[in-house]
Amino acid sequence: MKKFVNAAIRPTAALLMAACMSAVLAGCSGKEDPRPKYIFYFLGDGMGNSQIAAAESYLSYKQGKFGGEQLFFTTLPCTGFVSTYSADHQVTCSSAAATAFSSGVKTNNGYIGVDPDGRPVRTVSMDLHDEGYKIGIMSSVAVNHATPGAYYGHNLSRRNYYEISMDLPASGYEFFGGLGFLEFYGKAGDKESTSAVLERAGYKVCYGEKEFRDNMDDCGHIILCQDRYRDKSTGDIPLTDSTYVTLAEMLKLNLEYFGDDKPFFIMCEGGEIDSYAHANEVMPMVQAILRFDDAVKVAYDFYLKHPDETLIVVTADHETGGITIGAGFDQSYAPQKWDVLESRRTDGMTAEEKRGFEWENGIGWTTGGHTGAPVPVFATGKGAERFIGRIDNTDIPSKLVGKTSGK
Ligand SMILES: [Zn+2]
């Protein structure tokens, strides 16, 4: 009897095994495309764990409590950690990090869109564009800054801003957004304006939301810049000027422009988080993270309409400032720059309240530069599980598109 049962079961188990194997093979053979149709990649420049903790402690402080409040993006269900070192330093710079997560290639600090031997690299956005995806690249800092620049530019120096701008048209990407362009007339100020060159190459350069809306219908390639940077370079740290197109508004305009008929990849950078962390300015940095969080909410609204086809990933390139929660004031942490804090918009907080928030939370800094700590990653949607656990920044492009091997 026992022998009979086993004999009867064996073919069934074999059939089940065969069914499982064919399902696995179907997945591997590409019958089921692992690529999301809509990909949002959010990058908080300089936004490490403690920057996030400082922003969340501020949200709690506003409610009169310690802890408990969260940023929206930290509620995304799949989380992991990203190592950030570059090819030649434990502590990366933004352009080496951006080259890693745009192309999967580690390079030297200061290099952008090239490998350590200076050879141009291909980026995930270039590959997706070739395959019919629309591409949107936007930042709250300049369009030719390190992070956005690494998706289209190739240069041995991230500081060769004019040359990086000149690489933009070859990308053919449909949308760019940012403050404007650094070195608008070249390093010496004697070159043709960046706008003139880009317009001749087929891009419409628009300043402010109205001009963008006036041109978005009959324009295949468009660049949205902040109105106040018309015809000049952007050199200053962006303030929270109410006339600005915020990062969230910029993303909304990009989505309105793209629609949802074609697949797309959008890279959206909160660039000024890093600037304020370099300056060791707590509250402006927290406000920058809140604006970045607002942009993630815009993507999440889109995700809710297309939950099976959308991937949202939120991460950082490195930590900046060595910020900590719990600084001992007899230790060597840098003091707060109270005088600078007074001059920035601080969400209606009085100077007294700002001091109270920072004092009670013991927020301190160890450097005016970057640090080598790993950064967190948060994800939801199609393929989000690929971002769980410890990953390297060079793994990011392949994980975004669901490649099973290679970068
Ligand atoms: Zn930086």
Short mmCIF file of C-alpha atoms and ligand atoms in Angstrom, two decimals:
data_model
loop_
_atom_site.label_atom_id
_atom_site.label_comp_id
_atom_site.label_asym_id
_atom_site.label_seq_id
_atom_site.Cartn_x
_atom_site.Cartn_y
_atom_site.Cartn_z
CA MET A 1 0.00 0.00 0.00
CA LYS A 2 2.76 2.38 1.00
CA LYS A 3 4.62 1.62 -2.18
CA PHE A 4 1.48 2.31 -4.24
CA VAL A 5 0.91 5.71 -2.56
CA ASN A 6 4.46 6.75 -3.21
CA ALA A 7 4.21 5.68 -6.80
CA ALA A 8 1.00 7.66 -7.17
CA ILE A 9 2.47 10.77 -5.60
CA ARG A 10 5.77 10.77 -7.42
CA PRO A 11 4.44 11.82 -10.86
CA THR A 12 2.35 14.56 -9.23
CA ALA A 13 5.43 15.98 -7.46
CA ALA A 14 7.38 15.77 -10.68
CA LEU A 15 4.66 17.66 -12.52
CA LEU A 16 4.62 20.33 -9.81
CA MET A 17 8.38 20.63 -10.02
CA ALA A 18 8.17 20.96 -13.81
CA ALA A 19 5.49 23.63 -13.50
CA CYS A 20 7.63 25.60 -11.03
CA MET A 21 10.70 25.30 -13.22
CA SER A 22 8.84 26.52 -16.30
CA ALA A 23 7.52 29.49 -14.31
CA VAL A 24 11.07 30.33 -13.20
CA LEU A 25 12.39 29.91 -16.73
CA ALA A 26 9.60 32.10 -18.11
CA GLY A 27 10.68 34.81 -15.68
CA CYS A 28 14.33 34.43 -16.62
CA SER A 29 13.71 34.30 -20.35
CA GLY A 30 12.15 37.74 -20.27
CA LYS A 31 8.56 36.71 -20.99
CA GLU A 32 7.65 38.66 -17.90
CA ASP A 33 9.34 42.04 -18.25
CA PRO A 34 10.83 42.96 -14.85
CA ARG A 35 11.14 46.60 -15.93
CA PRO A 36 8.60 48.99 -14.49
CA LYS A 37 6.83 51.09 -17.13
CA TYR A 38 7.21 54.20 -14.98
CA ILE A 39 10.38 54.72 -12.95
CA PHE A 40 10.89 57.52 -10.42
CA TYR A 41 14.39 57.83 -8.95
CA PHE A 42 14.66 60.40 -6.14
CA LEU A 43 18.03 61.56 -4.92
CA GLY A 44 18.50 63.66 -1.80
CA ASP A 45 21.99 65.12 -2.21
CA GLY A 46 23.87 64.74 1.08
CA MET A 47 20.82 63.20 2.79
CA GLY A 48 22.08 60.56 5.20
CA ASN A 49 20.25 58.83 8.04
CA SER A 50 20.82 61.63 10.53
CA GLN A 51 19.62 64.32 8.10
CA ILE A 52 16.40 62.31 7.84
CA ALA A 53 16.30 61.86 11.62
CA ALA A 54 16.76 65.62 12.11
CA ALA A 55 13.86 66.36 9.74
CA GLU A 56 11.63 63.84 11.51
CA SER A 57 12.59 65.13 14.96
CA TYR A 58 11.60 68.60 13.73
CA LEU A 59 8.18 67.27 12.66
CA SER A 60 7.78 65.75 16.12
CA TYR A 61 9.05 68.91 17.84
CA LYS A 62 6.35 70.90 16.00
CA GLN A 63 3.80 68.54 17.59
CA GLY A 64 5.31 69.13 21.02
CA LYS A 65 6.84 65.66 21.37
CA PHE A 66 10.05 63.69 20.94
CA GLY A 67 9.80 61.29 18.01
CA GLY A 68 6.88 59.54 16.36
CA GLU A 69 6.46 61.72 13.26
CA GLN A 70 7.74 60.49 9.89
CA LEU A 71 8.57 61.96 6.54
CA PHE A 72 6.37 60.51 3.81
CA PHE A 73 9.18 58.73 1.97
CA THR A 74 10.39 56.87 5.07
CA THR A 75 7.02 55.07 5.13
CA LEU A 76 7.76 53.33 1.81
CA PRO A 77 7.85 49.60 2.59
CA CYS A 78 11.12 48.31 1.10
CA THR A 79 14.28 49.63 2.74
CA GLY A 80 18.00 49.02 2.53
CA PHE A 81 21.44 50.60 2.79
CA VAL A 82 23.71 51.81 0.02
CA SER A 83 27.51 51.94 0.19
CA THR A 84 28.81 55.12 -1.38
CA TYR A 85 32.64 55.00 -1.70
CA SER A 86 34.16 56.10 -5.02
CA ALA A 87 36.94 54.50 -7.09
CA ASP A 88 39.64 56.57 -5.40
CA HIS A 89 38.21 57.63 -2.01
CA GLN A 90 36.23 56.22 0.90
CA VAL A 91 34.33 59.51 0.88
CA THR A 92 32.68 60.16 -2.48
CA CYS A 93 31.85 63.43 -4.17
CA SER A 94 28.49 63.96 -5.84
CA SER A 95 29.70 63.45 -9.41
CA ALA A 96 31.47 60.14 -8.71
CA ALA A 97 28.41 58.92 -6.80
CA ALA A 98 26.06 60.08 -9.58
CA THR A 99 28.21 58.31 -12.19
CA ALA A 100 27.91 55.13 -10.10
CA PHE A 101 24.14 55.20 -9.76
CA SER A 102 23.48 56.46 -13.29
CA SER A 103 25.83 54.04 -15.07
CA GLY A 104 26.90 51.32 -12.60
CA VAL A 105 30.57 52.34 -12.91
CA LYS A 106 32.69 53.51 -9.95
CA THR A 107 34.86 56.45 -10.90
CA ASN A 108 37.22 58.96 -9.30
CA ASN A 109 36.05 61.94 -7.28
CA GLY A 110 35.54 64.94 -9.53
CA TYR A 111 34.95 62.84 -12.67
CA ILE A 112 31.49 62.89 -14.23
CA GLY A 113 30.07 60.35 -16.70
CA VAL A 114 33.48 58.82 -17.37
CA ASP A 115 35.28 55.80 -15.90
CA PRO A 116 38.60 56.11 -13.98
CA ASP A 117 40.45 55.96 -17.33
CA GLY A 118 38.41 58.88 -18.64
CA ARG A 119 36.28 56.84 -21.05
CA PRO A 120 32.62 57.94 -21.37
CA VAL A 121 30.13 55.56 -19.74
CA ARG A 122 26.60 54.71 -20.81
CA THR A 123 23.82 55.50 -18.35
CA VAL A 124 20.60 53.70 -17.54
CA SER A 125 18.65 56.68 -18.91
CA MET A 126 20.50 56.43 -22.26
CA ASP A 127 19.58 52.73 -22.54
CA LEU A 128 15.96 53.34 -21.56
CA HIS A 129 15.70 56.26 -23.98
CA ASP A 130 16.92 54.01 -26.82
CA GLU A 131 14.16 51.59 -25.86
CA GLY A 132 11.40 54.20 -26.14
CA TYR A 133 11.22 55.58 -22.60
CA LYS A 134 10.77 59.31 -22.20
CA ILE A 135 13.42 60.76 -19.90
CA GLY A 136 13.00 63.56 -17.36
CA ILE A 137 16.00 64.87 -15.42
CA MET A 138 15.36 67.54 -12.79
CA SER A 139 17.00 69.14 -9.80
CA SER A 140 16.41 71.94 -7.35
CA VAL A 141 19.93 73.14 -8.24
CA ALA A 142 21.48 73.82 -11.66
CA VAL A 143 20.68 71.57 -14.63
CA ASN A 144 24.43 71.06 -15.25
CA HIS A 145 25.28 70.31 -11.61
CA ALA A 146 26.90 66.97 -10.70
CA THR A 147 23.83 64.77 -10.21
CA PRO A 148 21.70 65.75 -13.22
CA GLY A 149 24.88 66.18 -15.30
CA ALA A 150 25.93 62.56 -14.74
CA TYR A 151 22.91 61.36 -16.75
CA TYR A 152 24.05 63.08 -19.96
CA GLY A 153 27.50 64.65 -19.51
CA HIS A 154 31.03 63.21 -19.80
CA ASN A 155 33.94 65.14 -18.38
CA LEU A 156 37.12 64.69 -16.35
CA SER A 157 35.92 67.58 -14.17
CA ARG A 158 32.42 68.17 -12.82
CA ARG A 159 33.44 71.85 -12.65
CA ASN A 160 33.63 72.22 -16.45
CA TYR A 161 30.02 73.31 -16.37
CA TYR A 162 29.82 74.90 -19.80
CA GLU A 163 31.26 71.80 -21.48
CA ILE A 164 28.81 69.61 -19.56
CA SER A 165 25.92 71.78 -20.81
CA MET A 166 27.20 71.30 -24.36
CA ASP A 167 26.81 67.50 -23.89
CA LEU A 168 23.09 67.89 -23.10
CA PRO A 169 21.58 67.93 -26.63
CA ALA A 170 23.18 64.61 -27.60
CA SER A 171 21.07 62.92 -24.92
CA GLY A 172 17.82 63.74 -26.70
CA TYR A 173 16.01 63.51 -23.34
CA GLU A 174 12.57 65.08 -23.46
CA PHE A 175 12.56 67.09 -20.20
CA PHE A 176 15.09 68.89 -18.03
CA GLY A 177 14.35 71.04 -15.01
CA GLY A 178 16.47 73.07 -12.61
CA LEU A 179 17.58 76.45 -11.39
CA GLY A 180 19.33 77.29 -14.64
CA PHE A 181 22.90 76.68 -15.82
CA LEU A 182 26.21 77.33 -14.08
CA GLU A 183 28.75 79.13 -16.31
CA PHE A 184 25.95 80.31 -18.58
CA TYR A 185 28.48 82.13 -20.80
CA GLY A 186 31.42 79.79 -20.12
CA LYS A 187 34.18 80.06 -17.50
CA ALA A 188 35.54 83.37 -18.81
CA GLY A 189 32.08 84.70 -19.70
CA ASP A 190 32.98 84.99 -23.38
CA LYS A 191 31.10 82.05 -24.89
CA GLU A 192 27.73 81.95 -26.65
CA SER A 193 24.94 81.71 -24.08
CA THR A 194 23.96 78.22 -23.00
CA SER A 195 20.33 78.90 -23.95
CA ALA A 196 21.26 79.95 -27.49
CA VAL A 197 23.31 76.79 -28.05
CA LEU A 198 20.64 74.50 -26.62
CA GLU A 199 17.85 76.17 -28.59
CA ARG A 200 19.79 75.80 -31.82
CA ALA A 201 20.13 72.10 -30.98
CA GLY A 202 16.35 71.72 -30.71
CA TYR A 203 15.61 72.40 -27.04
CA LYS A 204 13.14 75.07 -25.94
CA VAL A 205 14.53 76.78 -22.82
CA CYS A 206 11.66 78.14 -20.72
CA TYR A 207 11.91 80.39 -17.67
CA GLY A 208 9.12 79.97 -15.14
CA GLU A 209 5.88 77.98 -15.21
CA LYS A 210 3.96 80.26 -17.60
CA GLU A 211 6.57 80.13 -20.33
CA PHE A 212 6.77 76.37 -19.90
CA ARG A 213 3.01 75.94 -20.23
CA ASP A 214 2.97 78.19 -23.31
CA ASN A 215 5.48 75.91 -25.03
CA MET A 216 4.79 72.42 -23.73
CA ASP A 217 2.25 71.42 -26.39
CA ASP A 218 4.37 71.94 -29.47
CA CYS A 219 7.78 71.10 -28.13
CA GLY A 220 9.48 67.71 -28.14
CA HIS A 221 12.45 68.77 -26.02
CA ILE A 222 12.02 71.28 -23.25
CA ILE A 223 14.02 72.73 -20.37
CA LEU A 224 12.31 74.41 -17.43
CA CYS A 225 14.45 76.91 -15.51
CA GLN A 226 13.66 79.24 -12.64
CA ASP A 227 12.51 82.63 -13.87
CA ARG A 228 15.03 84.62 -11.83
CA TYR A 229 17.93 82.87 -13.58
CA ARG A 230 17.03 84.07 -17.05
CA ASP A 231 20.19 84.71 -19.02
CA LYS A 232 22.61 84.24 -16.20
CA SER A 233 24.45 81.60 -14.26
CA THR A 234 23.26 80.19 -10.97
CA GLY A 235 25.88 80.40 -8.29
CA ASP A 236 24.06 80.89 -5.04
CA ILE A 237 22.39 78.42 -2.73
CA PRO A 238 18.69 78.40 -3.65
CA LEU A 239 16.53 80.13 -1.08
CA THR A 240 12.92 79.20 -0.54
CA ASP A 241 11.66 82.07 -2.63
CA SER A 242 7.89 81.77 -3.06
CA THR A 243 8.16 82.65 -6.76
CA TYR A 244 10.19 79.50 -7.38
CA VAL A 245 8.80 76.47 -9.15
CA THR A 246 9.33 74.01 -6.29
CA LEU A 247 10.65 70.51 -6.91
CA ALA A 248 7.11 69.13 -6.40
CA GLU A 249 5.67 71.63 -8.91
CA MET A 250 8.46 70.83 -11.36
CA LEU A 251 7.66 67.12 -11.13
CA LYS A 252 3.93 67.84 -11.61
CA LEU A 253 4.71 69.82 -14.78
CA ASN A 254 6.98 67.01 -16.01
CA LEU A 255 4.18 64.47 -15.47
CA GLU A 256 1.63 66.71 -17.17
CA TYR A 257 4.01 67.02 -20.12
CA PHE A 258 4.76 63.26 -20.34
CA GLY A 259 1.26 61.88 -19.69
CA ASP A 260 1.07 58.13 -19.16
CA ASP A 261 0.84 56.68 -22.66
CA LYS A 262 4.58 56.03 -23.02
CA PRO A 263 6.98 54.56 -20.44
CA PHE A 264 9.25 57.02 -18.66
CA PHE A 265 12.21 57.39 -16.32
CA ILE A 266 12.38 60.47 -14.12
CA MET A 267 15.35 61.44 -11.94
CA CYS A 268 14.43 64.06 -9.37
CA GLU A 269 17.13 65.58 -7.16
CA GLY A 270 16.81 67.59 -3.96
CA GLY A 271 20.16 69.28 -4.52
CA GLU A 272 20.16 72.04 -1.91
CA ILE A 273 19.98 69.60 1.03
CA ASP A 274 23.71 69.13 0.44
CA SER A 275 24.40 72.87 0.17
CA TYR A 276 22.83 73.59 3.55
CA ALA A 277 24.52 70.59 5.17
CA HIS A 278 27.91 71.85 3.88
CA ALA A 279 27.09 75.15 5.62
CA ASN A 280 26.00 73.26 8.78
CA GLU A 281 22.63 75.02 8.69
CA VAL A 282 20.06 72.77 10.35
CA MET A 283 16.71 74.42 9.68
CA PRO A 284 17.23 75.33 6.01
CA MET A 285 18.44 71.75 5.47
CA VAL A 286 15.34 70.38 7.20
CA GLN A 287 13.13 72.62 5.03
CA ALA A 288 14.92 71.35 1.91
CA ILE A 289 14.20 67.75 2.96
CA LEU A 290 10.53 68.62 3.51
CA ARG A 291 10.34 70.10 -0.03
CA PHE A 292 12.02 66.95 -1.36
CA ASP A 293 9.44 64.85 0.53
CA ASP A 294 6.64 66.85 -1.14
CA ALA A 295 8.02 65.84 -4.54
CA VAL A 296 7.98 62.15 -3.54
CA LYS A 297 4.29 62.57 -2.64
CA VAL A 298 3.60 63.76 -6.22
CA ALA A 299 5.15 60.54 -7.57
CA TYR A 300 3.17 58.49 -5.07
CA ASP A 301 -0.10 60.01 -6.33
CA PHE A 302 0.91 58.82 -9.80
CA TYR A 303 1.83 55.39 -8.40
CA LEU A 304 -1.65 55.02 -6.89
CA LYS A 305 -3.10 55.29 -10.41
CA HIS A 306 -0.61 52.76 -11.86
CA PRO A 307 0.43 50.57 -8.90
CA ASP A 308 1.42 47.52 -10.97
CA GLU A 309 3.63 49.43 -13.41
CA THR A 310 5.34 52.06 -11.27
CA LEU A 311 8.55 51.95 -9.24
CA ILE A 312 9.55 54.70 -6.79
CA VAL A 313 13.05 54.68 -5.27
CA VAL A 314 14.32 57.31 -2.83
CA THR A 315 17.95 57.45 -1.75
CA ALA A 316 21.02 59.69 -1.39
CA ASP A 317 24.48 59.96 -2.91
CA HIS A 318 26.33 60.40 0.41
CA GLU A 319 25.99 62.02 3.81
CA THR A 320 27.16 65.62 4.27
CA GLY A 321 28.30 67.40 7.42
CA GLY A 322 28.63 64.40 9.73
CA ILE A 323 25.46 65.58 11.44
CA THR A 324 24.40 63.79 14.60
CA ILE A 325 21.47 63.75 16.97
CA GLY A 326 22.82 63.85 20.50
CA ALA A 327 25.92 66.00 20.30
CA GLY A 328 27.59 66.60 23.64
CA PHE A 329 28.19 70.30 23.82
CA ASP A 330 31.53 69.77 25.56
CA GLN A 331 32.65 67.68 22.58
CA SER A 332 34.27 68.83 19.37
CA TYR A 333 31.11 69.21 17.32
CA ALA A 334 30.83 72.45 15.40
CA PRO A 335 28.56 75.01 17.04
CA GLN A 336 25.33 76.02 15.34
CA LYS A 337 25.56 79.05 13.10
CA TRP A 338 22.84 81.03 14.82
CA ASP A 339 23.46 84.22 12.89
CA VAL A 340 23.05 82.47 9.53
CA LEU A 341 19.97 80.68 10.77
CA GLU A 342 18.24 83.97 11.49
CA SER A 343 18.36 84.95 7.84
CA ARG A 344 16.74 81.86 6.34
CA ARG A 345 13.08 81.01 6.05
CA THR A 346 12.27 78.67 8.92
CA ASP A 347 8.61 77.79 8.59
CA GLY A 348 7.38 80.46 10.96
CA MET A 349 9.59 79.37 13.85
CA THR A 350 11.02 82.09 16.05
CA ALA A 351 14.76 82.19 16.70
CA GLU A 352 13.96 80.99 20.22
CA GLU A 353 12.06 77.98 18.92
CA LYS A 354 14.86 77.13 16.49
CA ARG A 355 17.39 77.17 19.29
CA GLY A 356 15.03 75.07 21.40
CA PHE A 357 14.59 72.47 18.67
CA GLU A 358 18.29 72.14 17.98
CA TRP A 359 19.34 72.28 21.63
CA GLU A 360 16.79 69.75 22.84
CA ASN A 361 17.71 67.35 20.05
CA GLY A 362 21.44 67.95 20.47
CA ILE A 363 22.05 68.41 16.76
CA GLY A 364 25.74 68.84 15.94
CA TRP A 365 28.12 68.54 13.01
CA THR A 366 31.59 67.10 12.53
CA THR A 367 32.61 68.51 9.13
CA GLY A 368 31.80 70.99 6.39
CA GLY A 369 32.37 68.22 3.83
CA HIS A 370 30.96 64.81 2.95
CA THR A 371 31.31 61.62 5.00
CA GLY A 372 31.73 57.96 4.00
CA ALA A 373 28.71 56.56 5.87
CA PRO A 374 26.27 54.37 3.95
CA VAL A 375 22.94 56.00 3.07
CA PRO A 376 19.43 54.58 3.29
CA VAL A 377 17.20 53.64 0.35
CA PHE A 378 13.38 53.43 0.40
CA ALA A 379 11.25 51.94 -2.37
CA THR A 380 7.75 50.92 -3.35
CA GLY A 381 6.03 49.48 -6.41
CA LYS A 382 7.11 47.12 -9.16
CA GLY A 383 10.59 45.72 -8.35
CA ALA A 384 10.88 47.58 -5.03
CA GLU A 385 11.98 44.35 -3.31
CA ARG A 386 15.25 44.55 -5.26
CA PHE A 387 16.27 47.42 -2.97
CA ILE A 388 15.91 45.52 0.30
CA GLY A 389 19.15 44.89 2.21
CA ARG A 390 22.70 46.10 1.72
CA ILE A 391 23.53 47.18 -1.83
CA ASP A 392 26.26 49.22 -3.53
CA ASN A 393 25.56 52.44 -5.44
CA THR A 394 26.73 50.69 -8.64
CA ASP A 395 23.88 48.14 -8.23
CA ILE A 396 21.22 50.84 -8.56
CA PRO A 397 20.82 51.16 -12.36
CA SER A 398 20.45 47.40 -12.89
CA LYS A 399 18.01 47.15 -9.98
CA LEU A 400 15.89 49.99 -11.39
CA VAL A 401 15.34 48.09 -14.64
CA GLY A 402 15.34 44.57 -13.17
CA LYS A 403 18.40 43.14 -14.87
CA THR A 404 19.34 39.84 -13.27
CA SER A 405 23.06 40.20 -13.90
CA GLY A 406 25.58 42.82 -14.89
CA LYS A 407 25.41 46.49 -14.17
ZN ZN B 1 28.39 68.22 -1.46
#
